[in-house]
Amino acid sequence: MSKMAEIFRTMEYGPAPEAADYVLDWLKSKKGSFKHYINGEFVSGKGKPKTIETFNPATGEKLGAFPAAGRADVDAAVEAANAAFPSWSGLSGHQRARYLYALARLVQKNSRFLAVLESLDNGKPIRETRDIDIPLVARHFYHHAGWAQLMEQEFPDHEPLGVVGQIIPWNFPLLMLAWKIAPAIAAGNCVVLKPAEYTSLTALYFAELCKEAEAPPGVINIVTGAGATGALIVEHPDIAKIAFTGSTEVGRIIRKATAGSGKKLSLELGGKSPFIIFEDADLDGAIEGLVDAIWFNQGQVCCAGSRLLVEESIAEDVTQKIKRRLKSFRIGDPLDKAIDMGAIIDPVQRDRIQTLVAQGAKEGGEVWSPNIAMPENGCFFPPTLISNVSPSNIVAREEIFGPVLVSMTFRTLKEAVALANNTRYGLAATIWSENINRALEAASQMKAGVVWINTTNGFDAACGFGGYRESGFGREGGREGMYEYVKPRKEWGAAEKPSPAPKITATSGVIEIDQTPKQFIGGKQKRPDWARTIPVATHDGKYAGRVALGNRKDIRDAVEAAFNAESWAASTGHARAQILYFIAENFSRRANEFARRLTELTGASKAEAKTETDATISRLFSYGAWADKFDGLAHSPPQRNVVLAVNEPIGIIGITCPDASPLLSFVSLWAPVFAMGNRCVIVPSERYALIATDFYQVLETSDVPAGVINIVTGERATLTKTLAEHAQVDAIWHHGPADESKLVEALSADNLKRTWTSGGKSRDWMSAKTGEGREFLRRACEVKNIWLPYGD
Ligand code: NDP
C-alpha cells in the first residue's frame, strides 16, 4: 500500500517537523555564549559575571549561555538609556514611527526564524509561535508606530517619562518584549529590558534586529540575568518607571521596593481566570475554546481559563466531551507542526505543577489525564482535568501555570458570577452562551480586565490588557497602554508647604452655636468611636470649633459602609450627574458661609475665598458634565470582533486631602471618584477639617446615597495608614508628605491597591489643567475589554 493510501486508511498524523538548521547555525555562531545589548553594542558582562545556561525544554539540550548582569552592567545600560533620552524624546513622532515601522518589518521578515527560535527556547509549539506570538509581535510594532506618529495630536500636554526598566517572564518571551518596548519607545522613552533567564534568546536576536534597523544607540538596551538583575533594575535611582509582567509574589516585592521612589509602576501579574459555560452554549465551540483557554502554551498563560464553571445540567456532557477531546491530544516535539502541546519550561515548573495537582487530589479533587503517548525525554506534563473541586481547594485558588483545568458547577447566573469572582485575581474571564443578553449580563459583573464572550485568548495591540485586583494594575495595548508611558507635562508643583496650626489663644466669636463634631459614615453623622475630639484653630490662633478624632474603627466602619453601597457602581452616568449638580446647587446657596469659613481658617481675603467657592461650584459642574461623558471605546481588532473597552469604577477609594485650597482640593478629589461610580472614604485636611464637616451637611441634603461618600476626620497620618492597610480598599489617592506617600505605597502591596500619591508635592487646584479633568477620571476607572466575535 502506498504511503498516501496508508495515511488515508489510518488517518494517523505523520511527522511534520519544521526545519531548525539555520536557527541552530545561528546559535552555533555564538559559540555558546551571548552578550548584553547596551548602547547599541553587544558587550560582555563586566567583572566576572555569573553565567546562565539556557536549554531546550523539549530535549534538555543546552542552547547557549549568557552573562547575569550585575550592578555595573545595569548602571551602564541605564546610563546609555539616559544619554539617549534627550535626543530620542526630542525626535518628532514621525521620526520615531519610522524606527518602529522598521522593527515591525524586520520582525516580519525574520518571522519564521523567530518562531523556530522561540519554540526551541521555550518549548511551545511552532504552530503557536508561528501563528500567534510572532504575528502579534509585528502587529505591536506596527500599531505603536502609529501611536508614535500621532503622539503630538493624541497626547497633547503629555511627555515621556525617561528611562523605563522592563522585566518580563518566560511564557511569551518575544511577545512580552514587544508589549513592553513598543509603547515605551513610541512615547519617546528609552528602555532597559531584562528577559527571563529561561528564555532570553529571542530578545537577543531582537537586539540584532535593532542594530539592523539602526535604532539610535541607548534607546533599547537588553541585559540578561536572573531575578537579582531584575532587582537591580527595580532599585536603580535613574529609572523613571518599572513595567513588570510575572508572578503576583514578585509584583508585590517590586511594589514595596519602588514605594516612595516616585517611579511609575505597571504590574501585569497572575490570574485564576474562570471559563463559564452556560447550558445554552454551542458546546462543541465551547470545548474548542476551552482547549485554547487552558492548553494553549501548556497552560503557562497568565490569563489561562484555568477554572471551568459549567452549568450543572450539562456538566456530565461537558466532562465527557473534554475527555474525548483530550484522548486525541498529541504531545511532543514543539517543532512538529501537528502537535497540540509542547514542553513545560523547566523541571522546576513541572515539579511545581505536580505538587499542586497532588495537593489538589489530597483535598478531594478527582484527577484525570488521558492515556496518550508522552515523549520519553524532555520536560512534559499531560493535559489534566481535576473535577469535584471545592472553591477552597488549593487548585481552585492558586495559579498552577500548567496544563491543568479544575472544574466546578453552578445552577444560576448569580452563582456563576459569585464563583467566578471568588478569587483574589481579576485578569480575564471567558463566557460561553448563545444568549447574548445573559452573556453580557455576566460580563458586566465579572471583576476582570478582559472578558471574552464565545471566544477566548483574543489579543490585539489596539485592545488594552491588564488586571483588576491582585492581577496587577495598568494596561498594555491601545490608548490606555500608552498612558502608562507618559505623564502630564504639568502635574505637580513645588513641595507642598505645611500649614501648621497656630496655638489657640482666644475664641473667634464667629461660631455662635457650638457644633457637635461627628464623622460622616453611611450617610449619617456618627459619633467617633472613642468619643474624642480635637480643637481647630483659626488662621490667627482663635478657637474655631472641634472635629472628631477618628480612629481605626471609624475607618473600618466607613469602609464597611462604602462596601455596602456597592449598587452605586451600577448607577447611570446621568444619575450621578444629577446628584453632582444638586450638590453644586445646594452648595451655592451656602457659598457665602463657606467663604467665611475659608477666611476664618486660612486667612484668605474675601475675594480669594469667593474665588475658591466659585471654583468649587465650577468643579462640581465639571464632574457633573463628565459623569455621562467619560466613555470607553469600541475597538475593531483584525479578527472579526468588536471589543468594548468599558470604563468601570475601581471600587472603594481612600482619599487623603492636602491643606492647600482646602475646600476646592477636597471637592476636586472626591467628585471624579464619585462621578465614575466609586465609593470613597475621605480623610480631609487635618488642619482644615471643619470645611469637610461643614460640607457633609451639603451632602446630606443632596440625595447622595448612604455610604458612597464617607468622611473621617482626625490625625491624617494615622487614618491614612489604616486605609492603606485595609484589604477592602481598592485604591488610594494620597496627598501628603513624601514619607507618608512612601508608606501608603508600601502598605498597598498586600492587596495591590492602585495608588496615586503626591510624594509631598503641591498641585495647583485652581487651574482647570492640573486640578481637574481626564487624568483624575482615568485614575478613577478600570478599563474592562469585552470581546464579542461576530459572523458564523
Ligand atoms: P517571576 O515573577 O519570578 O519572574 C518574572 C520576571 O521577574 C523574570 O524575568 C524574573 O527573573 C524576574 N524577577 C524575579 N525575581 C525578581 C525580583 N525580586 N525583582 C525583579 N525581578 C525579578 O516568575 P517565575 O518565572 O519565577 O515563575 C514563578 C511563578 O510565577 C510561575 O510558576 C507562575 O505561576 C507565575 N508566573 C506568572 C506569570 C504571569 O504572567 N502571570 C508569568 C511567569 C510566571 P528570572 O525568571 O529571569 O529569574
mmCIF file of C-alpha atoms in Angstrom, residues 378-658:
data_model
loop_
_atom_site.group_PDB
_atom_site.id
_atom_site.type_symbol
_atom_site.label_atom_id
_atom_site.label_comp_id
_atom_site.label_asym_id
_atom_site.label_seq_id
_atom_site.Cartn_x
_atom_site.Cartn_y
_atom_site.Cartn_z
ATOM 1 C CA GLY A 378 12.312 16.380 27.875
ATOM 2 C CA CYS A 379 10.071 18.244 30.255
ATOM 3 C CA PHE A 380 6.427 17.395 29.610
ATOM 4 C CA PHE A 381 3.210 17.256 31.606
ATOM 5 C CA PRO A 382 -0.038 15.694 30.384
ATOM 6 C CA PRO A 383 -3.231 17.701 29.956
ATOM 7 C CA THR A 384 -5.085 17.263 33.221
ATOM 8 C CA LEU A 385 -8.648 17.720 34.413
ATOM 9 C CA ILE A 386 -9.472 17.939 38.110
ATOM 10 C CA SER A 387 -13.173 17.643 38.874
ATOM 11 C CA ASN A 388 -15.184 17.617 42.050
ATOM 12 C CA VAL A 389 -13.245 20.581 43.278
ATOM 13 C CA SER A 390 -14.458 22.833 46.056
ATOM 14 C CA PRO A 391 -13.731 26.569 45.887
ATOM 15 C CA SER A 392 -11.398 26.222 48.861
ATOM 16 C CA ASN A 393 -9.241 23.541 47.207
ATOM 17 C CA ILE A 394 -5.724 24.794 46.555
ATOM 18 C CA VAL A 395 -6.072 24.029 42.847
ATOM 19 C CA ALA A 396 -9.128 26.283 42.656
ATOM 20 C CA ARG A 397 -7.319 29.141 44.388
ATOM 21 C CA GLU A 398 -3.683 29.111 43.268
ATOM 22 C CA GLU A 399 -2.310 29.843 39.839
ATOM 23 C CA ILE A 400 -0.928 26.478 38.673
ATOM 24 C CA PHE A 401 0.611 27.822 35.467
ATOM 25 C CA GLY A 402 0.429 24.498 33.735
ATOM 26 C CA PRO A 403 -1.931 22.366 31.625
ATOM 27 C CA VAL A 404 -4.335 21.723 34.477
ATOM 28 C CA LEU A 405 -8.036 22.548 34.399
ATOM 29 C CA VAL A 406 -10.214 22.460 37.505
ATOM 30 C CA SER A 407 -13.953 22.164 37.091
ATOM 31 C CA MET A 408 -16.897 23.206 39.234
ATOM 32 C CA THR A 409 -20.608 23.504 38.585
ATOM 33 C CA PHE A 410 -23.239 26.187 39.138
ATOM 34 C CA ARG A 411 -27.008 26.424 38.872
ATOM 35 C CA THR A 412 -27.793 30.103 38.303
ATOM 36 C CA LEU A 413 -26.137 33.082 36.703
ATOM 37 C CA LYS A 414 -25.799 34.618 40.136
ATOM 38 C CA GLU A 415 -23.930 31.589 41.404
ATOM 39 C CA ALA A 416 -21.711 31.530 38.302
ATOM 40 C CA VAL A 417 -20.777 35.176 38.865
ATOM 41 C CA ALA A 418 -20.117 34.598 42.564
ATOM 42 C CA LEU A 419 -17.848 31.615 41.828
ATOM 43 C CA ALA A 420 -16.088 33.450 39.013
ATOM 44 C CA ASN A 421 -15.314 36.430 41.229
ATOM 45 C CA ASN A 422 -14.356 34.273 44.191
ATOM 46 C CA THR A 423 -10.647 34.836 43.684
ATOM 47 C CA ARG A 424 -8.121 37.473 44.639
ATOM 48 C CA TYR A 425 -7.157 37.762 40.985
ATOM 49 C CA GLY A 426 -9.017 39.526 38.193
ATOM 50 C CA LEU A 427 -7.213 39.177 34.910
ATOM 51 C CA ALA A 428 -9.633 37.573 32.478
ATOM 52 C CA ALA A 429 -12.893 35.656 32.136
ATOM 53 C CA THR A 430 -14.496 33.669 29.331
ATOM 54 C CA ILE A 431 -18.257 33.284 28.952
ATOM 55 C CA TRP A 432 -19.900 30.837 26.598
ATOM 56 C CA SER A 433 -23.630 31.268 25.889
ATOM 57 C CA GLU A 434 -25.789 31.646 22.793
ATOM 58 C CA ASN A 435 -27.933 34.118 24.727
ATOM 59 C CA ILE A 436 -26.221 37.459 24.202
ATOM 60 C CA ASN A 437 -28.185 39.166 26.976
ATOM 61 C CA ARG A 438 -27.116 36.594 29.512
ATOM 62 C CA ALA A 439 -23.518 36.669 28.331
ATOM 63 C CA LEU A 440 -23.335 40.468 28.536
ATOM 64 C CA GLU A 441 -25.026 40.471 31.925
ATOM 65 C CA ALA A 442 -22.379 38.052 33.207
ATOM 66 C CA ALA A 443 -19.617 40.075 31.508
ATOM 67 C CA SER A 444 -20.759 43.252 33.217
ATOM 68 C CA GLN A 445 -20.436 41.527 36.589
ATOM 69 C CA MET A 446 -17.003 39.978 36.058
ATOM 70 C CA LYS A 447 -14.222 41.507 38.113
ATOM 71 C CA ALA A 448 -11.706 41.110 35.330
ATOM 72 C CA GLY A 449 -9.779 43.305 32.939
ATOM 73 C CA VAL A 450 -10.636 41.214 29.876
ATOM 74 C CA VAL A 451 -13.817 39.288 29.158
ATOM 75 C CA TRP A 452 -14.154 37.042 26.127
ATOM 76 C CA ILE A 453 -17.656 36.081 25.026
ATOM 77 C CA ASN A 454 -17.888 32.952 22.851
ATOM 78 C CA THR A 455 -14.200 33.273 22.117
ATOM 79 C CA THR A 456 -11.084 33.155 24.236
ATOM 80 C CA ASN A 457 -7.477 34.339 24.320
ATOM 81 C CA GLY A 458 -8.153 37.185 21.911
ATOM 82 C CA PHE A 459 -5.242 39.634 21.942
ATOM 83 C CA ASP A 460 -4.552 42.679 19.887
ATOM 84 C CA ALA A 461 -2.254 45.664 20.125
ATOM 85 C CA ALA A 462 -5.220 48.051 19.914
ATOM 86 C CA CYS A 463 -7.046 46.458 22.842
ATOM 87 C CA GLY A 464 -5.912 47.003 26.400
ATOM 88 C CA PHE A 465 -4.894 44.034 28.533
ATOM 89 C CA GLY A 466 -4.390 44.031 32.288
ATOM 90 C CA GLY A 467 -5.882 43.111 35.589
ATOM 91 C CA TYR A 468 -8.259 44.008 38.362
ATOM 92 C CA ARG A 469 -7.376 43.330 41.991
ATOM 93 C CA GLU A 470 -4.249 41.219 42.609
ATOM 94 C CA SER A 471 -3.714 40.592 38.915
ATOM 95 C CA GLY A 472 -1.979 43.952 38.940
ATOM 96 C CA PHE A 473 -2.597 47.416 37.603
ATOM 97 C CA GLY A 474 -2.030 49.350 34.429
ATOM 98 C CA ARG A 475 -2.900 48.234 30.926
ATOM 99 C CA GLU A 476 -0.851 47.131 27.955
ATOM 100 C CA GLY A 477 -2.039 47.866 24.433
ATOM 101 C CA GLY A 478 -4.229 50.546 22.962
ATOM 102 C CA ARG A 479 -4.649 54.082 24.191
ATOM 103 C CA GLU A 480 -4.739 53.103 27.860
ATOM 104 C CA GLY A 481 -1.437 51.251 27.406
ATOM 105 C CA MET A 482 0.154 54.410 26.019
ATOM 106 C CA TYR A 483 -0.838 56.365 29.128
ATOM 107 C CA GLU A 484 1.425 54.054 31.110
ATOM 108 C CA TYR A 485 4.429 55.573 29.334
ATOM 109 C CA VAL A 486 3.639 59.286 29.510
ATOM 110 C CA LYS A 487 2.878 61.817 32.191
ATOM 111 C CA PRO A 488 1.096 65.158 32.124
ATOM 112 C CA ARG A 489 3.605 67.859 31.224
ATOM 113 C CA LYS A 490 2.431 69.848 34.188
ATOM 114 C CA GLU A 491 1.034 67.925 37.107
ATOM 115 C CA TRP A 492 2.817 68.637 40.362
ATOM 116 C CA GLY A 493 4.259 71.884 41.650
ATOM 117 C CA ALA A 494 6.917 72.599 44.255
ATOM 118 C CA ALA A 495 6.987 70.831 47.607
ATOM 119 C CA GLU A 496 3.722 71.300 49.482
ATOM 120 C CA LYS A 497 4.156 73.767 52.309
ATOM 121 C CA PRO A 498 2.742 72.504 55.579
ATOM 122 C CA SER A 499 0.069 74.646 57.201
ATOM 123 C CA PRO A 500 0.865 74.375 60.901
ATOM 124 C CA ALA A 501 -1.985 75.245 63.207
ATOM 125 C CA PRO A 502 -1.315 78.254 65.410
ATOM 126 C CA LYS A 503 -1.700 77.798 69.122
ATOM 127 C CA ILE A 504 -5.234 78.638 70.199
ATOM 128 C CA THR A 505 -5.208 81.650 72.474
ATOM 129 C CA ALA A 506 -8.775 83.000 72.229
ATOM 130 C CA THR A 507 -12.243 82.252 70.889
ATOM 131 C CA SER A 508 -13.154 83.573 67.483
ATOM 132 C CA GLY A 509 -16.656 84.639 68.221
ATOM 133 C CA VAL A 510 -17.638 83.570 64.675
ATOM 134 C CA ILE A 511 -19.385 80.369 65.650
ATOM 135 C CA GLU A 512 -22.414 81.309 67.663
ATOM 136 C CA ILE A 513 -23.634 77.822 68.466
ATOM 137 C CA ASP A 514 -21.097 75.166 69.263
ATOM 138 C CA GLN A 515 -21.038 72.329 66.709
ATOM 139 C CA THR A 516 -21.327 68.683 67.594
ATOM 140 C CA PRO A 517 -18.318 67.080 65.967
ATOM 141 C CA LYS A 518 -19.096 63.843 64.115
ATOM 142 C CA GLN A 519 -17.888 61.566 61.366
ATOM 143 C CA PHE A 520 -19.914 61.175 58.191
ATOM 144 C CA ILE A 521 -20.346 57.444 57.699
ATOM 145 C CA GLY A 522 -23.030 55.558 55.795
ATOM 146 C CA GLY A 523 -24.942 58.774 55.089
ATOM 147 C CA LYS A 524 -25.237 59.620 58.773
ATOM 148 C CA GLN A 525 -23.387 61.776 61.224
ATOM 149 C CA LYS A 526 -21.787 59.280 63.565
ATOM 150 C CA ARG A 527 -20.018 59.893 66.828
ATOM 151 C CA PRO A 528 -16.353 58.948 66.678
ATOM 152 C CA ASP A 529 -15.624 55.534 68.115
ATOM 153 C CA TRP A 530 -13.680 56.731 71.122
ATOM 154 C CA ALA A 531 -15.685 59.939 71.613
ATOM 155 C CA ARG A 532 -12.670 62.172 71.344
ATOM 156 C CA THR A 533 -12.436 65.474 69.567
ATOM 157 C CA ILE A 534 -9.689 67.921 68.721
ATOM 158 C CA PRO A 535 -9.878 71.703 68.572
ATOM 159 C CA VAL A 536 -9.403 73.558 65.311
ATOM 160 C CA ALA A 537 -7.703 76.951 65.224
ATOM 161 C CA THR A 538 -8.489 79.934 63.039
ATOM 162 C CA HIS A 539 -5.647 81.350 60.990
ATOM 163 C CA ASP A 540 -4.877 83.828 63.777
ATOM 164 C CA GLY A 541 -4.940 81.421 66.675
ATOM 165 C CA LYS A 542 -8.522 81.658 67.854
ATOM 166 C CA TYR A 543 -10.769 78.760 68.627
ATOM 167 C CA ALA A 544 -12.896 77.861 65.586
ATOM 168 C CA GLY A 545 -14.570 74.661 66.741
ATOM 169 C CA ARG A 546 -13.808 70.986 67.242
ATOM 170 C CA VAL A 547 -13.734 67.967 64.989
ATOM 171 C CA ALA A 548 -13.907 64.273 65.737
ATOM 172 C CA LEU A 549 -10.656 62.425 66.301
ATOM 173 C CA GLY A 550 -11.237 59.321 64.247
ATOM 174 C CA ASN A 551 -9.502 56.011 64.802
ATOM 175 C CA ARG A 552 -9.053 52.619 63.171
ATOM 176 C CA LYS A 553 -12.612 51.610 63.999
ATOM 177 C CA ASP A 554 -14.086 54.694 62.324
ATOM 178 C CA ILE A 555 -12.151 53.842 59.174
ATOM 179 C CA ARG A 556 -13.352 50.263 59.408
ATOM 180 C CA ASP A 557 -16.972 51.420 59.734
ATOM 181 C CA ALA A 558 -16.557 53.844 56.860
ATOM 182 C CA VAL A 559 -15.097 51.135 54.599
ATOM 183 C CA GLU A 560 -17.928 48.801 55.576
ATOM 184 C CA ALA A 561 -20.484 51.491 54.713
ATOM 185 C CA ALA A 562 -18.754 52.003 51.378
ATOM 186 C CA PHE A 563 -18.742 48.253 50.792
ATOM 187 C CA ASN A 564 -22.485 48.074 51.401
ATOM 188 C CA ALA A 565 -23.067 50.866 48.894
ATOM 189 C CA GLU A 566 -21.855 48.685 46.011
ATOM 190 C CA SER A 567 -25.022 49.311 43.978
ATOM 191 C CA TRP A 568 -23.658 52.811 43.281
ATOM 192 C CA ALA A 569 -21.343 51.188 40.726
ATOM 193 C CA ALA A 570 -24.378 50.254 38.645
ATOM 194 C CA SER A 571 -25.947 53.728 38.736
ATOM 195 C CA THR A 572 -26.114 55.566 35.440
ATOM 196 C CA GLY A 573 -23.865 58.446 34.465
ATOM 197 C CA HIS A 574 -26.976 60.568 34.191
ATOM 198 C CA ALA A 575 -27.986 59.786 37.785
ATOM 199 C CA ARG A 576 -24.506 60.628 39.061
ATOM 200 C CA ALA A 577 -24.507 63.863 37.091
ATOM 201 C CA GLN A 578 -27.856 64.835 38.578
ATOM 202 C CA ILE A 579 -26.557 64.385 42.098
ATOM 203 C CA LEU A 580 -23.369 66.338 41.379
ATOM 204 C CA TYR A 581 -25.430 69.228 40.011
ATOM 205 C CA PHE A 582 -27.708 69.017 43.040
ATOM 206 C CA ILE A 583 -24.681 69.193 45.345
ATOM 207 C CA ALA A 584 -23.472 72.242 43.399
ATOM 208 C CA GLU A 585 -26.908 73.842 43.742
ATOM 209 C CA ASN A 586 -27.101 73.256 47.482
ATOM 210 C CA PHE A 587 -23.502 74.315 47.966
ATOM 211 C CA SER A 588 -24.050 77.543 46.034
ATOM 212 C CA ARG A 589 -26.833 78.527 48.447
ATOM 213 C CA ARG A 590 -24.321 78.300 51.254
ATOM 214 C CA ALA A 591 -21.301 79.556 49.358
ATOM 215 C CA ASN A 592 -21.010 82.701 51.471
ATOM 216 C CA GLU A 593 -20.928 80.657 54.628
ATOM 217 C CA PHE A 594 -18.109 78.509 53.193
ATOM 218 C CA ALA A 595 -16.258 81.631 52.067
ATOM 219 C CA ARG A 596 -16.488 82.976 55.590
ATOM 220 C CA ARG A 597 -15.171 79.713 56.935
ATOM 221 C CA LEU A 598 -12.247 79.788 54.493
ATOM 222 C CA THR A 599 -11.348 83.305 55.545
ATOM 223 C CA GLU A 600 -11.637 82.417 59.174
ATOM 224 C CA LEU A 601 -9.476 79.262 58.925
ATOM 225 C CA THR A 602 -6.946 80.100 56.234
ATOM 226 C CA GLY A 603 -6.749 83.877 56.418
ATOM 227 C CA ALA A 604 -7.788 84.151 52.765
ATOM 228 C CA SER A 605 -9.146 87.531 51.764
ATOM 229 C CA LYS A 606 -12.846 87.808 50.982
ATOM 230 C CA ALA A 607 -12.068 87.940 47.280
ATOM 231 C CA GLU A 608 -9.764 84.908 47.492
ATOM 232 C CA ALA A 609 -12.350 82.940 49.407
ATOM 233 C CA LYS A 610 -15.002 83.824 46.839
ATOM 234 C CA THR A 611 -12.684 82.685 44.054
ATOM 235 C CA GLU A 612 -12.342 79.330 45.795
ATOM 236 C CA THR A 613 -16.078 78.841 46.349
ATOM 237 C CA ASP A 614 -16.796 79.834 42.736
ATOM 238 C CA ALA A 615 -14.138 77.375 41.539
ATOM 239 C CA THR A 616 -15.740 74.707 43.732
ATOM 240 C CA ILE A 617 -19.124 75.198 42.069
ATOM 241 C CA SER A 618 -17.478 75.088 38.666
ATOM 242 C CA ARG A 619 -15.635 71.871 39.567
ATOM 243 C CA LEU A 620 -18.824 70.193 40.687
ATOM 244 C CA PHE A 621 -20.354 71.208 37.366
ATOM 245 C CA SER A 622 -17.316 69.830 35.535
ATOM 246 C CA TYR A 623 -17.733 66.401 37.045
ATOM 247 C CA GLY A 624 -21.498 66.596 36.582
ATOM 248 C CA ALA A 625 -20.643 67.145 32.944
ATOM 249 C CA TRP A 626 -18.079 64.325 32.812
ATOM 250 C CA ALA A 627 -20.220 61.773 34.663
ATOM 251 C CA ASP A 628 -22.036 60.705 31.497
ATOM 252 C CA LYS A 629 -19.246 61.510 29.037
ATOM 253 C CA PHE A 630 -16.077 59.749 30.126
ATOM 254 C CA ASP A 631 -16.982 56.784 27.978
ATOM 255 C CA GLY A 632 -14.935 53.886 26.777
ATOM 256 C CA LEU A 633 -14.155 52.873 23.225
ATOM 257 C CA ALA A 634 -15.173 50.254 20.711
ATOM 258 C CA HIS A 635 -12.177 48.618 19.028
ATOM 259 C CA SER A 636 -12.126 46.662 15.807
ATOM 260 C CA PRO A 637 -9.147 44.293 16.030
ATOM 261 C CA PRO A 638 -8.079 42.424 12.890
ATOM 262 C CA GLN A 639 -10.129 39.351 13.758
ATOM 263 C CA ARG A 640 -13.922 39.571 13.365
ATOM 264 C CA ASN A 641 -14.544 41.002 16.816
ATOM 265 C CA VAL A 642 -15.939 44.091 18.378
ATOM 266 C CA VAL A 643 -14.076 44.876 21.565
ATOM 267 C CA LEU A 644 -15.841 47.127 24.008
ATOM 268 C CA ALA A 645 -13.393 48.978 26.240
ATOM 269 C CA VAL A 646 -15.656 49.927 29.123
ATOM 270 C CA ASN A 647 -14.645 52.341 31.877
ATOM 271 C CA GLU A 648 -15.698 50.775 35.159
ATOM 272 C CA PRO A 649 -15.392 52.096 38.697
ATOM 273 C CA ILE A 650 -12.480 50.671 40.685
ATOM 274 C CA GLY A 651 -14.497 50.147 43.866
ATOM 275 C CA ILE A 652 -13.617 51.761 47.181
ATOM 276 C CA ILE A 653 -11.084 54.581 47.000
ATOM 277 C CA GLY A 654 -9.402 56.050 50.072
ATOM 278 C CA ILE A 655 -8.625 59.751 49.700
ATOM 279 C CA THR A 656 -6.270 61.853 51.806
ATOM 280 C CA CYS A 657 -6.638 65.591 51.192
ATOM 281 C CA PRO A 658 -3.972 68.296 51.256
#
